[in-house]
Amino acid sequence: MKFVIENFGCQMNDHDMERMSALLIDGGLTCIDDAQEADVIIVNTCCVREKAEQKFYSRMGRLKSIKAKKGTILGVTGCIAQLEKRSILDRIPFIDFALGPSNIHKINEAVERATKGIPSFDFTENGCSTTLLIKPINQNSGVKTSVTIMKGCNNFCSYCVVPYVRGRESSRESGEVLDEIRGFVAAGIKEVTLLGQNVNSYNKSSGDISFPELLRRINDIDGIERIRFVTSHPKDLSPDLIDCFGALDKLCEAIHLPFQSGSDKILELMNRGYTKNDYREKIAALRTRCKDMAITADCIVGFPGEDEKDFFDTMNLIEEVRFDNIFSFAYSPRKFTRAATLPGEVARDLAMERLHHFQDTQKAITIAKNRVMIGKKVEVLVEDISKNSEEELMGRTRTNKIVNFKGKRNLIKKLVEVEIIKGYANSLKGKNPNAKGGALC
Ligand code: SAH
Ligand code: SF4
């Protein structure tokens, strides 16, 4: 049987998709790209914003007609399944199975039952502690991979549905994480990204080692060249963690540190646990450790109660910090969340107007920061042939910026030094790839 997994959402979902693929291939199925040709189509879903949900339901409408023509097995996994549980059938009664994120280890069983006409629905929370042990499909094929070190979230930011669909925070045992990374090195992996909803609260409530200690131990593994992590919560960014930047040679000089708003009033309503000033102080401390560190973030505009002054405070923060990039969103009310019951709704048109102003300002900052790199020589880990041209290669700087440059294919999977000649909104252009570069600070 042939299967397709269509994926929506965050890096955790990418990782879950790779795990399900590995399980299905192990179970004797073949992974293909074309939904029209598939016997099984699985849609791995995201519900963090309403737009992702709308996209999912409209896609399901189209998949329904494929199923009607070909009898394709249709399954839904991930966060919408977990959020809606059996009521998902009210809108899409034609599906054969639905599994929440903690139950993806049951994917082969669900497919097999579907071949016999038996539906499966499983939304057990924290269903399987070993779900994180399932090896994803892609991790041994490239030069970089990600390792999930924790799942779930205890923060309950007032706008966010994640704690309701991904359950409570739980960290993987450090010995297991380190063994997995040693295994990757043996398979040729040079860069590892530690994944979790809030990685810097890793092991906060267990006796196992802290997140900074985990970083130090990974830094000691021979063969690993680069370490990254995502996502961090500003309130859990400890001095010990800040000190790792610059001190650990393999830890890349890049951090994704969502601030969500620059207004103290809104931050409080969001239940974020820090003020604008706390955030600014953390940025200053990071830049003291490493002056050219790349800083990216997430931000929400149009949160209930956000007035002109609050929005001005947010704009002020982005102009002051000069982030390398920001993922910005218009607030979207979500089921179960506290923010969905707050007064002071911001009209959609006004929220979109603020979002566009925000995004235009940030884009100009991103381009200006990328142009500052022109003339500099930077270390690039070459990942693949460029999407732009067969003659070019694509890699990333330690600051996680994409660089396209002309070079021989034997450089793929190698660390090279590249001279930057152009800076755009989403990438850099380089030339003259050369032997390995080094850390920024
Ligand atoms: N755990 C991560 C990311 C969570 S979801 C963190 O805390 O940083 C990714 C981003 O989606 C969030 O950072 C936030 O900016 C955005 N987001 C989450 N819920 C949202 C909502 N209801 N409306 C708009 N944006 C939202
Ligand atoms: Fe959601 Fe906040 Fe947890 Fe991030 S930290 S997943 S935004 S509740």
Short mmCIF file of C-alpha atoms and ligand atoms in Angstrom, two decimals:
data_model
loop_
_atom_site.label_atom_id
_atom_site.label_comp_id
_atom_site.label_asym_id
_atom_site.label_seq_id
_atom_site.Cartn_x
_atom_site.Cartn_y
_atom_site.Cartn_z
CA MET A 1 0.00 0.00 0.00
CA LYS A 2 1.14 3.56 -0.74
CA PHE A 3 0.74 6.42 1.70
CA VAL A 4 0.99 10.22 1.77
CA ILE A 5 1.25 12.35 4.91
CA GLU A 6 0.21 15.98 4.50
CA ASN A 7 1.63 18.10 7.26
CA PHE A 8 0.54 21.42 8.76
CA GLY A 9 2.12 23.39 11.59
CA CYS A 10 5.23 23.58 13.68
CA GLN A 11 8.52 21.71 13.92
CA MET A 12 7.01 19.33 16.45
CA ASN A 13 4.51 18.34 13.77
CA ASP A 14 7.27 17.91 11.17
CA HIS A 15 8.94 15.57 13.59
CA ASP A 16 5.72 13.64 14.29
CA MET A 17 5.18 13.29 10.56
CA GLU A 18 8.65 11.81 10.16
CA ARG A 19 7.97 9.40 13.02
CA MET A 20 4.70 8.23 11.48
CA SER A 21 6.41 7.79 8.10
CA ALA A 22 9.09 5.64 9.70
CA LEU A 23 6.47 3.46 11.40
CA LEU A 24 4.40 3.03 8.24
CA ILE A 25 7.48 2.13 6.17
CA ASP A 26 8.42 -0.37 8.87
CA GLY A 27 4.91 -1.75 8.57
CA GLY A 28 5.49 -2.44 4.85
CA LEU A 29 3.87 0.66 3.28
CA THR A 30 5.54 2.87 0.65
CA CYS A 31 5.83 6.64 1.03
CA ILE A 32 4.81 8.64 -2.10
CA ASP A 33 4.14 12.33 -2.89
CA ASP A 34 0.95 12.24 -4.95
CA ALA A 35 -2.31 12.06 -2.98
CA GLN A 36 -4.18 10.92 -6.13
CA GLU A 37 -2.07 7.75 -6.22
CA ALA A 38 -2.19 6.96 -2.49
CA ASP A 39 -4.10 4.15 -0.76
CA VAL A 40 -3.77 5.94 2.57
CA ILE A 41 -3.77 9.71 3.15
CA ILE A 42 -2.97 11.05 6.61
CA VAL A 43 -3.37 14.71 7.43
CA ASN A 44 -1.26 15.83 10.41
CA THR A 45 -2.97 18.93 11.77
CA CYS A 46 -2.33 22.22 13.58
CA CYS A 47 -4.88 24.30 15.50
CA VAL A 48 -2.71 27.08 16.91
CA ARG A 49 -4.56 29.68 14.81
CA GLU A 50 -7.95 29.61 13.10
CA LYS A 51 -6.36 29.97 9.66
CA ALA A 52 -4.58 26.62 10.02
CA GLU A 53 -7.89 25.02 10.94
CA GLN A 54 -9.69 26.56 7.96
CA LYS A 55 -6.96 25.33 5.61
CA PHE A 56 -7.33 21.84 7.04
CA TYR A 57 -11.09 21.66 6.59
CA SER A 58 -10.93 22.97 3.04
CA ARG A 59 -8.23 20.39 2.23
CA MET A 60 -10.44 17.67 3.72
CA GLY A 61 -13.21 18.74 1.33
CA ARG A 62 -10.93 17.98 -1.62
CA LEU A 63 -9.66 14.73 -0.12
CA LYS A 64 -13.27 13.62 0.34
CA SER A 65 -13.72 13.54 -3.43
CA ILE A 66 -10.50 11.50 -3.89
CA LYS A 67 -11.83 9.03 -1.32
CA ALA A 68 -15.20 8.89 -3.06
CA LYS A 69 -13.51 8.03 -6.39
CA LYS A 70 -10.80 5.65 -5.19
CA GLY A 71 -11.83 4.38 -1.75
CA THR A 72 -8.68 5.90 -0.22
CA ILE A 73 -8.25 5.45 3.55
CA LEU A 74 -8.33 8.90 5.20
CA GLY A 75 -6.88 9.59 8.64
CA VAL A 76 -6.42 12.72 10.74
CA THR A 77 -3.63 13.06 13.32
CA GLY A 78 -2.22 15.87 15.44
CA CYS A 79 -3.65 18.84 17.28
CA ILE A 80 -7.07 19.34 15.62
CA ALA A 81 -7.82 15.66 16.26
CA GLN A 82 -6.88 16.13 19.91
CA LEU A 83 -8.85 19.36 20.26
CA GLU A 84 -12.04 18.15 18.61
CA LYS A 85 -11.90 14.47 19.62
CA ARG A 86 -14.95 12.59 18.30
CA SER A 87 -16.75 15.79 17.43
CA ILE A 88 -14.38 16.07 14.48
CA LEU A 89 -16.84 13.65 12.85
CA ASP A 90 -19.54 16.35 12.85
CA ARG A 91 -17.64 18.17 10.09
CA ILE A 92 -15.76 15.31 8.42
CA PRO A 93 -17.74 12.11 9.04
CA PHE A 94 -16.02 10.37 6.11
CA ILE A 95 -12.64 9.83 7.86
CA ASP A 96 -11.45 6.36 8.86
CA PHE A 97 -9.39 7.27 11.89
CA ALA A 98 -8.24 10.13 14.13
CA LEU A 99 -5.31 10.03 16.56
CA GLY A 100 -4.06 12.73 18.94
CA PRO A 101 -0.33 13.60 19.03
CA SER A 102 0.34 11.23 21.93
CA ASN A 103 -1.12 8.31 20.01
CA ILE A 104 0.74 8.38 16.72
CA HIS A 105 2.52 5.14 17.67
CA LYS A 106 -0.82 3.43 16.86
CA ILE A 107 -0.71 4.53 13.21
CA ASN A 108 -0.16 1.05 11.69
CA GLU A 109 -2.93 -0.43 13.82
CA ALA A 110 -5.31 2.34 12.72
CA VAL A 111 -4.49 1.78 9.04
CA GLU A 112 -4.93 -1.98 9.35
CA ARG A 113 -8.29 -1.60 11.08
CA ALA A 114 -9.38 0.82 8.38
CA THR A 115 -8.61 -1.77 5.67
CA LYS A 116 -11.20 -3.97 7.44
CA GLY A 117 -13.69 -1.12 7.67
CA ILE A 118 -13.17 -0.60 11.43
CA PRO A 119 -12.72 3.05 12.48
CA SER A 120 -10.21 4.08 15.20
CA PHE A 121 -10.27 7.10 17.48
CA ASP A 122 -7.67 7.62 20.17
CA PHE A 123 -7.14 10.85 22.06
CA THR A 124 -5.55 9.54 25.25
CA GLU A 125 -3.49 12.38 26.69
CA ASN A 126 0.18 11.61 27.30
CA GLY A 127 -0.87 8.28 25.74
CA CYS A 128 2.58 6.82 25.30
CA SER A 129 5.80 7.86 26.96
CA THR A 130 7.73 6.01 24.27
CA THR A 131 6.22 8.02 21.40
CA LEU A 132 9.33 10.18 21.53
CA LEU A 133 11.51 7.12 21.12
CA ILE A 134 10.22 6.32 17.67
CA LYS A 135 12.96 7.21 15.24
CA PRO A 136 11.92 9.73 12.57
CA ILE A 137 12.51 8.80 8.95
CA ASN A 138 14.85 11.54 7.74
CA GLN A 139 17.27 11.83 10.54
CA ASN A 140 20.02 9.71 9.11
CA SER A 141 19.95 10.94 5.54
CA GLY A 142 21.22 14.51 5.81
CA VAL A 143 23.77 16.57 7.64
CA LYS A 144 21.42 17.92 10.30
CA THR A 145 18.56 16.62 12.36
CA SER A 146 16.32 17.49 15.29
CA VAL A 147 15.85 15.68 18.57
CA THR A 148 12.73 16.17 20.64
CA ILE A 149 13.86 16.61 24.23
CA MET A 150 10.53 17.45 25.80
CA LYS A 151 6.87 17.65 24.92
CA GLY A 152 3.81 19.50 26.17
CA CYS A 153 3.67 22.84 27.96
CA ASN A 154 2.73 24.04 31.45
CA ASN A 155 2.73 27.76 30.70
CA PHE A 156 -0.88 28.35 29.72
CA CYS A 157 -0.29 31.63 27.91
CA SER A 158 -3.84 32.94 27.80
CA TYR A 159 -4.13 32.86 23.97
CA CYS A 160 -2.59 29.45 23.37
CA VAL A 161 -4.25 26.12 22.74
CA VAL A 162 -1.01 24.08 22.86
CA PRO A 163 -1.27 23.00 26.53
CA TYR A 164 -4.76 21.66 25.79
CA VAL A 165 -3.68 19.55 22.82
CA ARG A 166 -0.10 18.60 23.65
CA GLY A 167 -0.67 18.00 27.36
CA ARG A 168 1.58 18.74 30.33
CA GLU A 169 5.30 19.24 30.02
CA SER A 170 7.40 16.09 30.13
CA SER A 171 11.14 15.86 29.49
CA ARG A 172 13.03 12.96 27.99
CA GLU A 173 15.70 11.32 30.07
CA SER A 174 19.06 12.99 29.31
CA GLY A 175 20.97 9.71 28.88
CA GLU A 176 18.53 8.69 26.17
CA VAL A 177 18.89 12.06 24.37
CA LEU A 178 22.70 11.89 24.50
CA ASP A 179 22.75 8.30 23.22
CA GLU A 180 20.49 9.28 20.35
CA ILE A 181 22.79 12.14 19.39
CA ARG A 182 25.87 9.88 19.53
CA GLY A 183 24.01 7.56 17.14
CA PHE A 184 23.42 10.47 14.74
CA VAL A 185 27.10 11.34 14.72
CA ALA A 186 27.89 7.79 13.64
CA ALA A 187 25.43 8.32 10.76
CA GLY A 188 27.19 11.52 9.60
CA ILE A 189 24.99 14.16 11.28
CA LYS A 190 26.88 17.39 12.11
CA GLU A 191 24.13 19.70 13.36
CA VAL A 192 21.47 18.95 15.93
CA THR A 193 18.45 21.07 16.93
CA LEU A 194 16.89 20.32 20.30
CA LEU A 195 13.12 20.59 20.02
CA GLY A 196 10.34 21.31 22.48
CA GLN A 197 7.55 23.81 23.14
CA ASN A 198 9.72 25.40 25.80
CA VAL A 199 13.13 23.72 25.79
CA ASN A 200 14.69 25.90 28.45
CA SER A 201 12.35 24.51 31.08
CA TYR A 202 13.79 21.05 30.29
CA ASN A 203 13.84 18.91 33.45
CA LYS A 204 12.58 21.83 35.53
CA SER A 205 10.62 19.48 37.76
CA SER A 206 12.80 16.37 37.66
CA GLY A 207 16.09 15.38 39.26
CA ASP A 208 17.77 14.92 35.89
CA ILE A 209 20.34 17.43 34.51
CA SER A 210 19.35 21.02 33.58
CA PHE A 211 19.10 22.33 30.03
CA PRO A 212 22.45 24.20 30.16
CA GLU A 213 24.10 21.00 31.44
CA LEU A 214 22.53 19.04 28.58
CA LEU A 215 24.03 21.58 26.16
CA ARG A 216 27.46 21.21 27.78
CA ARG A 217 27.31 17.43 27.45
CA ILE A 218 26.25 17.61 23.81
CA ASN A 219 29.06 20.09 23.20
CA ASP A 220 31.48 17.39 24.41
CA ILE A 221 30.33 14.85 21.83
CA ASP A 222 33.00 14.45 19.14
CA GLY A 223 31.65 14.88 15.62
CA ILE A 224 28.81 17.27 16.46
CA GLU A 225 29.72 20.65 14.94
CA ARG A 226 26.63 22.73 15.65
CA ILE A 227 23.93 22.81 18.33
CA ARG A 228 20.68 24.77 18.16
CA PHE A 229 17.48 24.74 20.19
CA VAL A 230 13.93 25.92 19.75
CA THR A 231 11.69 27.32 21.33
CA SER A 232 12.73 29.32 24.39
CA HIS A 233 10.50 31.19 26.80
CA PRO A 234 12.00 34.50 28.03
CA LYS A 235 11.03 33.79 31.66
CA ASP A 236 13.07 30.54 31.63
CA LEU A 237 16.17 31.99 29.96
CA SER A 238 18.48 31.64 32.96
CA PRO A 239 21.89 33.33 33.44
CA ASP A 240 23.43 29.84 33.23
CA LEU A 241 21.85 29.34 29.80
CA ILE A 242 22.89 32.81 28.60
CA ASP A 243 26.45 31.99 29.68
CA CYS A 244 26.48 28.96 27.38
CA PHE A 245 26.59 31.33 24.39
CA GLY A 246 30.19 32.04 23.59
CA ALA A 247 31.36 29.45 26.16
CA LEU A 248 30.27 26.38 24.18
CA ASP A 249 32.03 26.42 20.82
CA LYS A 250 29.39 24.32 19.07
CA LEU A 251 26.37 26.27 20.32
CA CYS A 252 25.32 28.47 17.38
CA GLU A 253 24.92 32.20 17.93
CA ALA A 254 21.19 32.26 17.29
CA ILE A 255 18.16 32.23 19.54
CA HIS A 256 14.43 32.22 18.90
CA LEU A 257 12.94 34.12 21.82
CA PRO A 258 9.27 35.01 21.30
CA PHE A 259 8.21 38.22 23.08
CA GLN A 260 4.56 38.25 21.86
CA SER A 261 4.00 41.92 22.80
CA GLY A 262 5.97 45.00 23.84
CA SER A 263 3.23 46.23 26.19
CA ASP A 264 3.38 45.30 29.87
CA LYS A 265 -0.40 45.48 30.09
CA ILE A 266 -0.82 42.99 27.23
CA LEU A 267 2.01 40.74 28.48
CA GLU A 268 0.17 40.45 31.77
CA LEU A 269 -3.12 39.66 30.05
CA MET A 270 -1.23 37.05 28.02
CA ASN A 271 0.10 35.48 31.26
CA ARG A 272 3.65 35.56 29.93
CA GLY A 273 5.41 36.09 33.25
CA TYR A 274 7.82 38.90 32.23
CA THR A 275 7.76 42.60 31.42
CA LYS A 276 9.08 44.45 28.39
CA ASN A 277 12.04 45.53 30.48
CA ASP A 278 12.81 41.98 31.64
CA TYR A 279 12.86 41.00 27.99
CA ARG A 280 15.15 43.88 27.01
CA GLU A 281 17.54 42.96 29.81
CA LYS A 282 17.76 39.35 28.57
CA ILE A 283 18.54 40.59 25.06
CA ALA A 284 21.25 42.88 26.45
CA ALA A 285 22.75 39.97 28.43
CA LEU A 286 22.77 37.76 25.33
CA ARG A 287 24.44 40.49 23.29
CA THR A 288 27.03 40.97 26.00
CA ARG A 289 27.96 37.31 25.59
CA CYS A 290 27.85 37.54 21.81
CA LYS A 291 27.42 40.88 20.11
CA ASP A 292 26.43 39.57 16.66
CA MET A 293 24.04 36.92 17.88
CA ALA A 294 20.97 36.46 15.64
CA ILE A 295 17.74 37.02 17.53
CA THR A 296 14.38 35.99 16.13
CA ALA A 297 10.97 36.00 17.79
CA ASP A 298 7.20 35.56 17.54
CA CYS A 299 4.70 38.35 18.13
CA ILE A 300 0.92 38.63 18.24
CA VAL A 301 -0.87 41.86 17.32
CA GLY A 302 -4.51 42.70 17.94
CA PHE A 303 -4.71 40.83 21.27
CA PRO A 304 -7.91 41.74 23.20
CA GLY A 305 -7.47 45.13 24.89
CA GLU A 306 -4.51 46.20 22.69
CA ASP A 307 -4.87 49.96 22.15
CA GLU A 308 -2.72 52.39 20.15
CA LYS A 309 -0.28 52.85 23.01
CA ASP A 310 0.18 49.08 23.47
CA PHE A 311 0.85 48.67 19.77
CA PHE A 312 3.25 51.60 19.87
CA ASP A 313 5.14 49.85 22.70
CA THR A 314 5.44 46.74 20.52
CA MET A 315 6.71 48.74 17.55
CA ASN A 316 9.12 50.47 19.85
CA LEU A 317 10.54 47.15 21.01
CA ILE A 318 11.15 45.84 17.49
CA GLU A 319 12.81 49.07 16.43
CA GLU A 320 15.02 49.06 19.50
CA VAL A 321 16.04 45.38 19.46
CA ARG A 322 16.34 45.10 15.66
CA PHE A 323 15.51 41.41 15.41
CA ASP A 324 16.91 39.35 12.57
CA ASN A 325 13.40 38.13 11.82
CA ILE A 326 9.99 37.87 13.48
CA PHE A 327 7.06 35.54 12.85
CA SER A 328 4.09 37.81 13.44
CA PHE A 329 0.43 36.91 13.67
CA ALA A 330 -2.95 38.58 14.10
CA TYR A 331 -4.53 37.30 17.31
CA SER A 332 -6.90 34.41 16.71
CA PRO A 333 -9.33 33.37 19.49
CA ARG A 334 -8.98 29.68 20.38
CA LYS A 335 -11.35 27.27 22.07
CA PHE A 336 -10.72 26.64 25.81
CA THR A 337 -8.28 29.55 26.15
CA ARG A 338 -8.75 32.35 28.67
CA ALA A 339 -8.09 35.09 26.11
CA ALA A 340 -11.13 33.95 24.12
CA THR A 341 -13.31 35.26 26.98
CA LEU A 342 -11.50 38.60 27.42
CA PRO A 343 -13.25 41.89 26.59
CA GLY A 344 -11.76 44.50 24.24
CA GLU A 345 -11.78 42.64 20.95
CA VAL A 346 -9.71 44.47 18.31
CA ALA A 347 -11.61 44.83 15.03
CA ARG A 348 -10.21 42.55 12.31
CA ASP A 349 -9.43 45.44 9.94
CA LEU A 350 -7.51 47.30 12.62
CA ALA A 351 -5.58 44.17 13.64
CA MET A 352 -4.63 43.55 10.00
CA GLU A 353 -3.61 47.17 9.53
CA ARG A 354 -1.32 46.91 12.58
CA LEU A 355 0.04 43.58 11.37
CA HIS A 356 0.95 44.99 7.95
CA HIS A 357 2.64 48.01 9.50
CA PHE A 358 4.55 45.69 11.84
CA GLN A 359 5.59 43.36 9.01
CA ASP A 360 6.71 46.20 6.71
CA THR A 361 8.87 47.66 9.47
CA GLN A 362 10.39 44.29 10.37
CA LYS A 363 11.06 43.40 6.74
CA ALA A 364 13.09 46.57 6.29
CA ILE A 365 15.08 45.74 9.46
CA THR A 366 15.67 42.14 8.28
CA ILE A 367 16.94 43.29 4.89
CA ALA A 368 19.15 45.99 6.43
CA LYS A 369 20.65 43.43 8.84
CA ASN A 370 21.26 40.95 6.04
CA ARG A 371 22.96 43.66 3.97
CA VAL A 372 25.31 44.48 6.83
CA MET A 373 26.76 41.02 6.23
CA ILE A 374 27.95 41.92 2.72
CA GLY A 375 31.73 41.57 2.51
CA LYS A 376 31.92 39.32 5.60
CA LYS A 377 33.24 35.76 5.50
CA VAL A 378 30.98 33.36 7.37
CA GLU A 379 30.91 29.66 8.19
CA VAL A 380 28.26 27.78 6.22
CA LEU A 381 27.17 24.18 6.71
CA VAL A 382 26.26 23.06 3.20
CA GLU A 383 22.96 21.19 3.17
CA ASP A 384 21.99 20.58 -0.43
CA ILE A 385 21.70 21.87 -3.97
CA SER A 386 19.97 25.26 -3.97
CA LYS A 387 16.28 25.49 -4.82
CA ASN A 388 17.13 28.54 -6.97
CA SER A 389 19.53 26.88 -9.37
CA GLU A 390 21.12 23.47 -10.04
CA GLU A 391 24.51 25.22 -10.16
CA GLU A 392 24.21 26.63 -6.68
CA LEU A 393 24.46 25.08 -3.25
CA MET A 394 22.44 25.99 -0.16
CA GLY A 395 23.61 26.08 3.41
CA ARG A 396 23.13 27.99 6.64
CA THR A 397 25.31 30.29 8.68
CA ARG A 398 25.74 29.68 12.40
CA THR A 399 23.17 32.47 12.79
CA ASN A 400 20.72 30.28 10.83
CA LYS A 401 20.58 32.43 7.70
CA ILE A 402 20.21 30.68 4.36
CA VAL A 403 23.11 31.26 1.95
CA ASN A 404 23.04 30.33 -1.75
CA PHE A 405 26.34 30.23 -3.62
CA LYS A 406 28.08 28.61 -6.58
CA GLY A 407 30.10 25.58 -5.56
CA LYS A 408 30.94 21.97 -6.34
CA ARG A 409 28.56 19.26 -5.14
CA ASN A 410 31.28 17.54 -3.14
CA LEU A 411 30.94 20.42 -0.65
CA ILE A 412 27.49 19.14 0.41
CA LYS A 413 27.54 18.11 4.11
CA LYS A 414 30.76 20.09 4.65
CA LEU A 415 31.55 23.23 6.62
CA VAL A 416 32.91 25.98 4.36
CA GLU A 417 33.69 29.64 4.63
CA VAL A 418 31.71 31.79 2.19
CA GLU A 419 31.99 35.48 1.38
CA ILE A 420 28.61 37.25 1.47
CA ILE A 421 27.90 39.39 -1.59
CA LYS A 422 24.15 40.10 -1.30
CA GLY A 423 21.49 40.30 1.39
CA TYR A 424 17.77 39.75 0.72
CA ALA A 425 14.69 39.40 2.93
CA ASN A 426 14.91 35.61 3.25
CA SER A 427 18.43 34.68 2.28
CA LEU A 428 21.99 35.75 1.50
CA LYS A 429 24.07 35.25 -1.60
CA GLY A 430 27.69 34.19 -1.24
CA LYS A 431 30.78 33.40 -3.31
CA ASN A 432 34.15 31.67 -3.13
CA PRO A 433 33.46 28.75 -0.78
CA ASN A 434 36.59 27.93 1.15
CA ALA A 435 37.84 25.73 4.03
CA LYS A 436 36.03 25.82 7.42
CA GLY A 437 35.28 29.09 9.27
CA GLY A 438 34.48 29.34 12.98
CA ALA A 439 32.40 30.70 15.86
CA LEU A 440 31.36 34.34 16.04
CA CYS A 441 32.15 34.98 19.69
N1 SAH B 1 5.93 27.20 22.35
C1 SAH B 1 6.30 28.20 21.50
C2 SAH B 1 5.42 28.41 20.28
C3 SAH B 1 3.97 28.20 20.38
S1 SAH B 1 2.94 28.45 19.00
C4 SAH B 1 6.45 29.46 22.30
O1 SAH B 1 5.93 29.60 23.36
O2 SAH B 1 7.14 30.32 21.83
C5 SAH B 1 3.85 29.51 17.92
C6 SAH B 1 3.42 30.93 17.93
O3 SAH B 1 2.09 31.06 17.48
C7 SAH B 1 3.42 31.61 19.28
O4 SAH B 1 4.69 32.01 19.69
C8 SAH B 1 2.48 32.78 19.06
O5 SAH B 1 3.18 33.91 18.57
C9 SAH B 1 1.53 32.27 17.97
N2 SAH B 1 0.21 31.99 18.53
C10 SAH B 1 -0.13 31.04 19.42
N3 SAH B 1 -1.45 31.13 19.70
C11 SAH B 1 -1.94 32.13 18.95
C12 SAH B 1 -3.24 32.71 18.80
N4 SAH B 1 -4.27 32.27 19.48
N5 SAH B 1 -3.38 33.74 17.92
C13 SAH B 1 -2.32 34.20 17.22
N6 SAH B 1 -1.08 33.70 17.34
C14 SAH B 1 -0.89 32.68 18.18
FE1 SF4 B 2 1.72 28.15 24.03
FE2 SF4 B 2 2.84 29.75 25.84
FE3 SF4 B 2 3.25 27.11 25.95
FE4 SF4 B 2 4.35 28.52 23.96
S1 SF4 B 2 4.80 28.73 26.16
S2 SF4 B 2 3.26 26.57 23.79
S3 SF4 B 2 2.80 30.08 23.59
S4 SF4 B 2 1.31 28.14 26.24
#
